[in-house]
Coordinates of C-alpha atoms in Angstrom, one line a residue:
X1 CA -9.8 -26.5 36.1
X2 CA -7.9 -29.4 34.6
X3 CA -10.3 -29.3 31.5
X4 CA -9.7 -25.6 31.1
X5 CA -5.9 -26.0 31.3
X6 CA -6.0 -28.9 28.8
X7 CA -8.2 -26.9 26.4
X8 CA -6.0 -23.8 26.5
X9 CA -2.9 -25.9 25.8
X10 CA -4.6 -27.7 22.8
X11 CA -5.7 -24.4 21.3
X12 CA -2.6 -22.3 21.9
X13 CA 0.1 -24.9 22.0
X14 CA 1.4 -23.3 25.2
X15 CA 1.2 -24.6 28.8
X16 CA -1.1 -22.2 30.7
X17 CA 0.3 -20.5 33.8
X18 CA -0.2 -22.5 37.0
X19 CA -3.2 -21.9 39.2
X20 CA -2.5 -21.1 42.8
X21 CA -4.8 -21.3 45.8
X22 CA -5.6 -17.9 47.3
X23 CA -7.3 -17.3 50.6
X24 CA -9.0 -14.0 50.9
X25 CA -9.9 -14.0 54.6
X26 CA -12.7 -11.7 53.4
X27 CA -16.2 -13.3 53.8
X28 CA -14.5 -16.7 54.5
X29 CA -14.0 -17.8 50.9
X30 CA -11.0 -18.7 48.8
X31 CA -10.3 -18.8 45.1
X32 CA -7.8 -19.9 42.5
X33 CA -5.6 -17.3 40.8
X34 CA -3.3 -17.4 37.8
X35 CA -0.6 -14.9 36.9
X36 CA 0.1 -14.7 33.2
X37 CA 3.5 -14.1 31.7
X38 CA 2.2 -11.8 28.9
X39 CA 2.5 -8.5 30.7
X40 CA -1.2 -7.8 30.8
X41 CA -2.0 -6.3 34.2
X42 CA -5.5 -7.4 35.0
X43 CA -7.9 -9.6 36.9
X44 CA -10.4 -11.8 35.1
X45 CA -12.8 -13.1 37.8
X46 CA -15.4 -15.8 37.3
X47 CA -17.3 -16.0 40.6
X48 CA -20.6 -15.2 42.3
X49 CA -21.4 -11.5 42.5
X50 CA -20.8 -11.2 46.3
X51 CA -17.4 -12.8 45.8
X52 CA -16.5 -10.4 43.0
X53 CA -17.6 -7.5 45.2
X54 CA -15.4 -8.7 48.0
X55 CA -12.4 -9.2 45.7
X56 CA -12.7 -5.8 44.2
X57 CA -12.1 -4.3 47.6
X58 CA -8.7 -6.0 47.9
X59 CA -5.4 -4.4 46.9
X60 CA -4.7 -7.0 44.3
X61 CA -7.7 -5.8 42.3
X62 CA -6.9 -2.1 42.8
X63 CA -3.4 -2.5 41.3
X64 CA -4.8 -3.9 38.1
X65 CA -5.2 -2.0 34.8
X66 CA -8.2 -4.2 33.9
X67 CA -10.9 -5.7 36.2
X68 CA -13.1 -8.1 34.3
X69 CA -16.0 -9.5 36.2
X70 CA -17.6 -12.6 34.6
X71 CA -20.5 -12.7 37.0
X72 CA -24.3 -12.2 37.4
X73 CA -26.1 -9.0 38.1
X74 CA -28.7 -9.8 40.7
X75 CA -29.7 -6.2 41.2
X76 CA -29.5 -3.2 39.0
X77 CA -26.4 -1.1 39.6
X78 CA -24.1 -3.9 40.9
X79 CA -21.7 -3.2 38.1
X80 CA -21.5 0.4 39.3
X81 CA -21.0 -0.6 42.9
X82 CA -18.1 -2.8 41.9
X83 CA -16.6 0.0 39.7
X84 CA -17.0 2.4 42.6
X85 CA -15.1 0.1 45.0
X86 CA -12.3 -0.3 42.5
X87 CA -11.9 3.4 41.7
X88 CA -11.7 4.3 45.4
X89 CA -8.3 2.7 45.2
X90 CA -7.3 3.1 41.5
X91 CA -8.8 5.9 39.4
X92 CA -7.4 4.5 36.2
X93 CA -8.8 1.0 36.4
X94 CA -10.8 -0.2 33.4
X95 CA -13.8 -2.2 34.5
X96 CA -15.6 -4.7 32.3
X97 CA -18.7 -6.8 33.1
X98 CA -20.0 -10.0 31.5
X99 CA -22.7 -9.8 28.9
X100 CA -26.0 -10.5 30.6
X101 CA -28.9 -12.6 29.6
X102 CA -32.5 -12.3 31.0
X103 CA -33.8 -15.3 32.8
X104 CA -36.9 -16.1 34.7
X105 CA -35.7 -17.1 38.2
X106 CA -37.3 -19.3 40.9
X107 CA -38.9 -16.2 42.5
X108 CA -40.8 -15.7 39.2
X109 CA -38.9 -12.4 38.5
X110 CA -36.7 -11.7 35.5
X111 CA -33.0 -11.3 36.4
X112 CA -30.1 -10.3 34.3
X113 CA -27.6 -13.1 34.6
X114 CA -24.4 -14.4 33.1
X115 CA -25.5 -18.0 32.7
X116 CA -22.9 -20.8 32.6
X117 CA -23.6 -23.5 30.0
X118 CA -21.7 -26.5 28.6
X119 CA -22.0 -25.2 25.0
X120 CA -19.6 -26.0 22.2
X121 CA -16.5 -28.1 22.3
X122 CA -15.1 -26.7 25.6
X123 CA -16.1 -29.6 27.8
X124 CA -16.7 -27.3 30.8
X125 CA -19.2 -24.6 31.7
X126 CA -18.7 -21.2 30.1
X127 CA -20.5 -17.9 30.0
X128 CA -21.6 -16.0 26.9
X129 CA -18.7 -13.6 27.5
X130 CA -16.2 -16.5 27.8
X131 CA -17.3 -17.9 24.5
X132 CA -17.2 -14.5 22.8
X133 CA -13.7 -13.9 24.2
X134 CA -12.5 -17.2 22.8
X135 CA -14.2 -16.7 19.5
X136 CA -12.5 -13.2 19.1
X137 CA -9.0 -14.2 20.5
X138 CA -7.4 -13.5 17.1
X139 CA -8.2 -9.8 17.5
X140 CA -5.8 -9.5 20.5
X141 CA -6.7 -9.2 24.2
X142 CA -8.2 -5.7 24.0
X143 CA -10.1 -6.3 20.8
X144 CA -11.6 -9.5 22.1
X145 CA -12.4 -7.8 25.4
X146 CA -14.3 -5.0 23.7
X147 CA -16.4 -7.5 21.8
X148 CA -17.0 -9.9 24.6
X149 CA -17.7 -7.9 27.7
X150 CA -19.6 -4.6 28.5
X151 CA -17.4 -1.7 29.6
X152 CA -18.5 -0.1 32.9
X153 CA -17.9 3.6 32.8
X154 CA -16.9 4.7 36.3

């Protein structure tokens, strides 16, 4: 997290918003959240798919205009399940899912995954969508989002 904050500051010249610990009480996991000061109402989640699914059931996700899931698909249709959970609470949410790569897993089956790698000059693990979002940041948030993630039509 420290490497991410340092990198963001070096690139933008602005101190990133502070991260706060957030206990979900759902499935017994916790996470870190960051509220931006730029007026964009959304959630950008990098987590395991079961954690994303649990988070999308919470009111904090349903109140967002954007829900961006930077996670793996371990079964076909998971993106639709997440979208369904969100739209039960907010019909206007815009859902985006990380670009997937195909990988041969330990069970010798091919899975669509968002693979984290230490690629480039970041100094920390990033997904393909993270790197595309960064590369396209000059196009503004929505422009970069459209080029970096796949829109899920709910």
